[in-house]
Amino acid sequence: MRPVDKGESPYNTIKKYQDALPYLGEKIGYYCSYCEFPIKHVPEVEHVVSKSKGGDITDWMNLLLGCKYCNARKSANTTPENDDDFLWPDVNNTAIAYTYENGYPKVNEQLLMD
Ligand SMILES: [Zn+2]
């Protein structure tokens, strides 16, 4: 996954998380933060810590852009207790998750053992 640099929050408050969409698009482009594909249809404002598990609804630091597929696949599996178990493209160096052999990505098995 390519690293995502959102920078500082461009807003003080927003009323609903969907209002963050143009800010996210401007800061990181309309690409899925997970699969990196351009989002050609409906980009989804994605919550790093799921909103149903206590994640902040409108805090810039809890928001990314996701495609419909990745957002559904991630589902509501992240909580304030387990979000450190994952690599996040706006916080971690996600380039270490894969190695490339002959042009194909391969999961970095060493990373999974740490
Ligand atoms: Zn995606």
Coordinates of N, CA and C and ligand atoms in Angstrom, one line a residue:
M1 N 0.8 -1.2 0.0 CA 0.0 0.0 0.0 C 0.9 1.2 0.0
R2 N 0.5 2.2 -0.8 CA 1.3 3.4 -0.8 C 1.0 4.2 0.5
P3 N 2.0 4.9 1.1 CA 1.8 5.7 2.2 C 0.8 6.8 1.9
V4 N 0.0 7.2 2.9 CA -1.0 8.3 2.7 C -0.6 9.4 3.7
D5 N -0.4 10.6 3.1 CA -0.1 11.7 4.0 C -1.2 12.7 3.9
K6 N -2.0 12.7 5.0 CA -3.2 13.6 5.0 C -2.9 15.0 5.5
G7 N -1.8 15.1 6.3 CA -1.4 16.3 6.9 C -2.4 16.7 8.0
E8 N -2.3 17.9 8.4 CA -3.1 18.4 9.5 C -4.6 18.5 9.1
S9 N -5.5 18.4 10.0 CA -6.9 18.5 9.7 C -7.2 19.8 9.1
P10 N -7.9 19.8 7.9 CA -8.2 21.1 7.2 C -9.4 21.7 7.8
Y11 N -10.1 21.1 8.7 CA -11.3 21.7 9.3 C -11.3 21.6 10.8
N12 N -12.0 22.5 11.4 CA -12.2 22.5 12.9 C -13.3 21.5 13.3
T13 N -14.4 21.7 12.7 CA -15.5 20.7 12.9 C -16.3 20.5 11.6
I14 N -16.8 19.4 11.5 CA -17.8 19.1 10.4 C -19.0 18.5 11.1
K15 N -20.2 18.6 10.4 CA -21.4 18.1 11.0 C -21.5 16.6 10.8
K16 N -21.2 16.1 9.7 CA -21.3 14.7 9.4 C -20.0 14.2 8.7
Y17 N -19.7 12.9 8.8 CA -18.4 12.5 8.3 C -18.3 12.6 6.8
Q18 N -19.4 12.5 6.1 CA -19.4 12.7 4.6 C -18.9 14.1 4.2
D19 N -19.0 15.0 5.1 CA -18.5 16.4 4.8 C -17.0 16.4 4.6
A20 N -16.3 15.3 5.1 CA -14.8 15.2 5.0 C -14.4 14.8 3.6
L21 N -15.3 14.3 2.8 CA -15.0 13.8 1.5 C -14.2 14.7 0.6
P22 N -14.6 16.0 0.4 CA -13.8 16.8 -0.5 C -12.5 17.1 0.1
Y23 N -12.4 17.2 1.4 CA -11.1 17.5 2.0 C -10.1 16.3 1.8
L24 N -10.6 15.1 2.0 CA -9.8 13.9 1.8 C -9.4 13.8 0.3
G25 N -10.3 14.0 -0.6 CA -10.0 14.0 -2.0 C -9.0 15.0 -2.4
E26 N -9.0 16.2 -1.8 CA -8.0 17.2 -2.1 C -6.6 16.8 -1.5
K27 N -6.6 16.3 -0.3 CA -5.4 16.0 0.3 C -4.7 14.7 -0.2
I28 N -5.5 13.7 -0.4 CA -4.8 12.4 -0.8 C -5.3 11.9 -2.2
G29 N -6.1 12.6 -2.8 CA -6.6 12.1 -4.2 C -7.7 11.1 -4.0
Y30 N -8.4 10.9 -5.1 CA -9.5 10.0 -5.0 C -9.0 8.6 -5.3
Y31 N -8.3 8.0 -4.4 CA -7.7 6.7 -4.5 C -8.1 5.9 -3.2
C32 N -8.4 4.7 -3.3 CA -8.7 3.9 -2.1 C -7.4 3.8 -1.3
S33 N -7.5 4.1 0.0 CA -6.4 4.1 0.9 C -5.8 2.6 1.1
Y34 N -6.6 1.7 0.8 CA -6.2 0.3 1.0 C -5.7 -0.4 -0.3
C35 N -6.5 -0.4 -1.3 CA -6.1 -1.2 -2.5 C -5.4 -0.3 -3.5
E36 N -5.4 1.0 -3.3 CA -4.8 2.0 -4.1 C -5.4 2.3 -5.5
F37 N -6.5 1.6 -5.8 CA -7.1 1.9 -7.1 C -7.8 3.2 -7.1
P38 N -7.8 3.9 -8.3 CA -8.6 5.1 -8.3 C -10.1 4.8 -8.1
I39 N -10.7 5.7 -7.3 CA -12.1 5.5 -7.0 C -13.0 6.2 -8.1
K40 N -13.5 5.4 -9.0 CA -14.2 6.1 -10.1 C -15.7 6.3 -9.9
H41 N -16.2 5.6 -8.9 CA -17.6 5.8 -8.7 C -17.8 6.5 -7.3
V42 N -18.3 5.9 -6.4 CA -18.7 6.6 -5.1 C -17.6 6.3 -4.1
P43 N -16.7 7.3 -3.8 CA -15.8 7.1 -2.7 C -16.4 7.1 -1.4
E44 N -15.9 6.3 -0.5 CA -16.5 6.2 0.8 C -15.6 6.7 1.9
V45 N -16.1 7.6 2.8 CA -15.3 8.1 3.9 C -15.2 6.9 4.9
E46 N -14.0 6.4 5.1 CA -13.7 5.2 5.8 C -13.3 5.6 7.2
H47 N -13.8 4.9 8.2 CA -13.3 5.1 9.6 C -12.3 4.1 10.0
V48 N -11.1 4.5 10.4 CA -10.0 3.6 10.8 C -10.5 2.8 12.0
V49 N -10.9 3.4 13.1 CA -11.6 2.7 14.1 C -13.1 2.8 13.8
S50 N -13.7 1.7 13.7 CA -15.1 1.6 13.2 C -16.0 2.5 14.1
K51 N -16.9 3.2 13.4 CA -17.8 4.1 14.2 C -18.7 3.3 15.1
S52 N -19.0 2.1 14.7 CA -19.9 1.3 15.6 C -19.1 0.7 16.8
K53 N -17.8 0.8 16.8 CA -17.0 0.3 17.9 C -16.3 1.5 18.7
G54 N -16.9 2.7 18.5 CA -16.4 3.8 19.3 C -15.4 4.7 18.6
G55 N -15.2 4.5 17.3 CA -14.3 5.4 16.6 C -15.0 6.7 16.4
D56 N -14.1 7.8 16.5 CA -14.7 9.1 16.3 C -15.3 9.3 15.0
I57 N -16.4 9.9 14.9 CA -17.2 9.9 13.6 C -16.6 10.9 12.7
T58 N -16.1 12.1 13.1 CA -15.7 13.1 12.2 C -14.3 13.6 12.4
D59 N -13.5 13.0 13.4 CA -12.1 13.3 13.6 C -11.3 13.0 12.4
W60 N -10.6 14.0 11.8 CA -9.7 13.9 10.7 C -8.8 12.7 10.8
M61 N -8.2 12.4 12.0 CA -7.3 11.4 12.2 C -7.9 10.0 12.1
N62 N -9.2 9.9 12.1 CA -9.9 8.6 12.1 C -10.5 8.4 10.7
L63 N -10.2 9.2 9.7 CA -10.8 9.1 8.4 C -9.8 8.8 7.3
L64 N -10.2 8.0 6.4 CA -9.5 7.7 5.1 C -10.5 7.6 4.0
L65 N -10.0 7.5 2.8 CA -10.9 7.2 1.7 C -10.8 5.7 1.3
G66 N -12.0 5.1 1.1 CA -11.9 3.7 0.7 C -12.9 3.5 -0.5
C67 N -12.6 2.4 -1.2 CA -13.6 2.0 -2.3 C -14.6 1.2 -1.6
K68 N -15.7 1.0 -2.3 CA -16.8 0.3 -1.7 C -16.4 -1.1 -1.2
Y69 N -15.6 -1.8 -2.1 CA -15.2 -3.2 -1.8 C -14.4 -3.2 -0.5
C70 N -13.3 -2.4 -0.4 CA -12.4 -2.4 0.7 C -13.2 -2.0 2.0
N71 N -14.0 -1.0 1.9 CA -14.8 -0.6 3.1 C -15.7 -1.7 3.6
A72 N -16.3 -2.4 2.7 CA -17.2 -3.5 3.1 C -16.3 -4.7 3.7
R73 N -15.2 -4.9 3.1 CA -14.3 -6.0 3.5 C -13.8 -5.7 4.9
K74 N -13.4 -4.5 5.1 CA -12.8 -4.1 6.5 C -13.9 -4.2 7.5
S75 N -15.1 -3.8 7.1 CA -16.3 -3.9 7.9 C -16.1 -3.1 9.2
A76 N -16.6 -3.6 10.3 CA -16.5 -3.0 11.6 C -15.6 -3.8 12.5
N77 N -14.5 -4.2 12.0 CA -13.6 -5.1 12.7 C -12.6 -4.4 13.6
T78 N -12.4 -3.1 13.4 CA -11.4 -2.4 14.2 C -12.0 -1.6 15.4
T79 N -11.3 -1.7 16.5 CA -11.8 -1.1 17.7 C -10.7 -0.3 18.3
P80 N -11.0 0.5 19.3 CA -9.9 1.3 19.9 C -8.8 0.4 20.5
E81 N -9.2 -0.8 20.9 CA -8.2 -1.8 21.5 C -7.4 -2.5 20.5
N82 N -7.9 -2.7 19.2 CA -7.1 -3.5 18.3 C -6.5 -2.7 17.1
D83 N -6.7 -1.4 17.0 CA -6.3 -0.7 15.8 C -4.8 -0.7 15.7
D84 N -4.0 -1.0 16.8 CA -2.6 -1.0 16.7 C -2.1 -2.4 16.1
D85 N -3.0 -3.3 15.9 CA -2.7 -4.6 15.3 C -2.6 -4.5 13.8
F86 N -2.9 -3.4 13.2 CA -3.0 -3.3 11.8 C -2.0 -2.2 11.3
L87 N -1.6 -2.3 10.0 CA -0.8 -1.2 9.4 C -1.7 -0.3 8.7
W88 N -1.6 1.0 9.0 CA -2.5 2.0 8.4 C -1.7 2.9 7.5
P89 N -2.2 3.1 6.3 CA -1.4 3.8 5.3 C -1.1 5.3 5.6
D90 N -1.9 5.9 6.6 CA -1.6 7.3 6.9 C -0.8 7.4 8.2
V91 N -0.4 6.2 8.8 CA 0.4 6.3 10.0 C 1.6 5.4 9.9
N92 N 1.5 4.3 9.3 CA 2.6 3.3 9.2 C 3.3 3.3 7.8
N93 N 4.5 2.7 7.8 CA 5.1 2.5 6.5 C 4.5 1.2 6.0
T94 N 3.5 1.2 5.2 CA 2.8 0.0 4.7 C 3.6 -0.6 3.6
A95 N 4.6 0.0 3.1 CA 5.5 -0.6 2.0 C 6.2 -1.8 2.6
I96 N 6.3 -2.0 3.9 CA 7.0 -3.1 4.4 C 6.1 -4.4 4.5
A97 N 4.8 -4.2 4.2 CA 3.9 -5.3 4.2 C 4.1 -6.3 3.1
Y98 N 4.7 -5.8 2.0 CA 4.9 -6.7 0.9 C 6.4 -6.6 0.4
T99 N 6.8 -7.7 -0.2 CA 8.1 -7.7 -1.0 C 7.6 -8.0 -2.4
Y100 N 8.5 -7.7 -3.3 CA 8.2 -7.9 -4.7 C 9.2 -8.9 -5.4
E101 N 8.7 -9.9 -6.0 CA 9.5 -10.9 -6.7 C 9.0 -11.0 -8.1
N102 N 9.9 -10.7 -9.0 CA 9.5 -10.8 -10.4 C 8.3 -9.9 -10.8
G103 N 8.2 -8.8 -10.0 CA 7.1 -7.9 -10.3 C 5.8 -8.2 -9.6
Y104 N 5.8 -9.3 -8.8 CA 4.6 -9.6 -8.2 C 4.7 -9.4 -6.6
P105 N 3.6 -8.8 -6.0 CA 3.7 -8.6 -4.6 C 3.6 -10.0 -3.8
K106 N 4.3 -10.0 -2.7 CA 4.3 -11.2 -1.9 C 4.2 -10.7 -0.4
V107 N 3.3 -11.3 0.4 CA 3.2 -10.8 1.8 C 4.6 -11.0 2.5
N108 N 5.0 -10.0 3.2 CA 6.2 -10.1 4.0 C 6.0 -11.0 5.2
E109 N 6.4 -12.3 5.1 CA 6.1 -13.2 6.1 C 6.9 -12.9 7.4
Q110 N 8.0 -12.3 7.3 CA 8.8 -11.9 8.5 C 8.0 -10.9 9.3
L111 N 7.3 -10.0 8.7 CA 6.5 -9.0 9.4 C 5.4 -9.6 10.2
L112 N 4.8 -10.7 9.6 CA 3.7 -11.4 10.3 C 4.2 -12.1 11.5
M113 N 5.5 -12.5 11.6 CA 6.0 -13.2 12.7 C 6.4 -12.3 13.9
D114 N 6.6 -11.0 13.6 CA 7.0 -10.0 14.6 C 5.8 -9.7 15.5
Ligands
ZN1 ZN -10.1 -0.5 -2.2

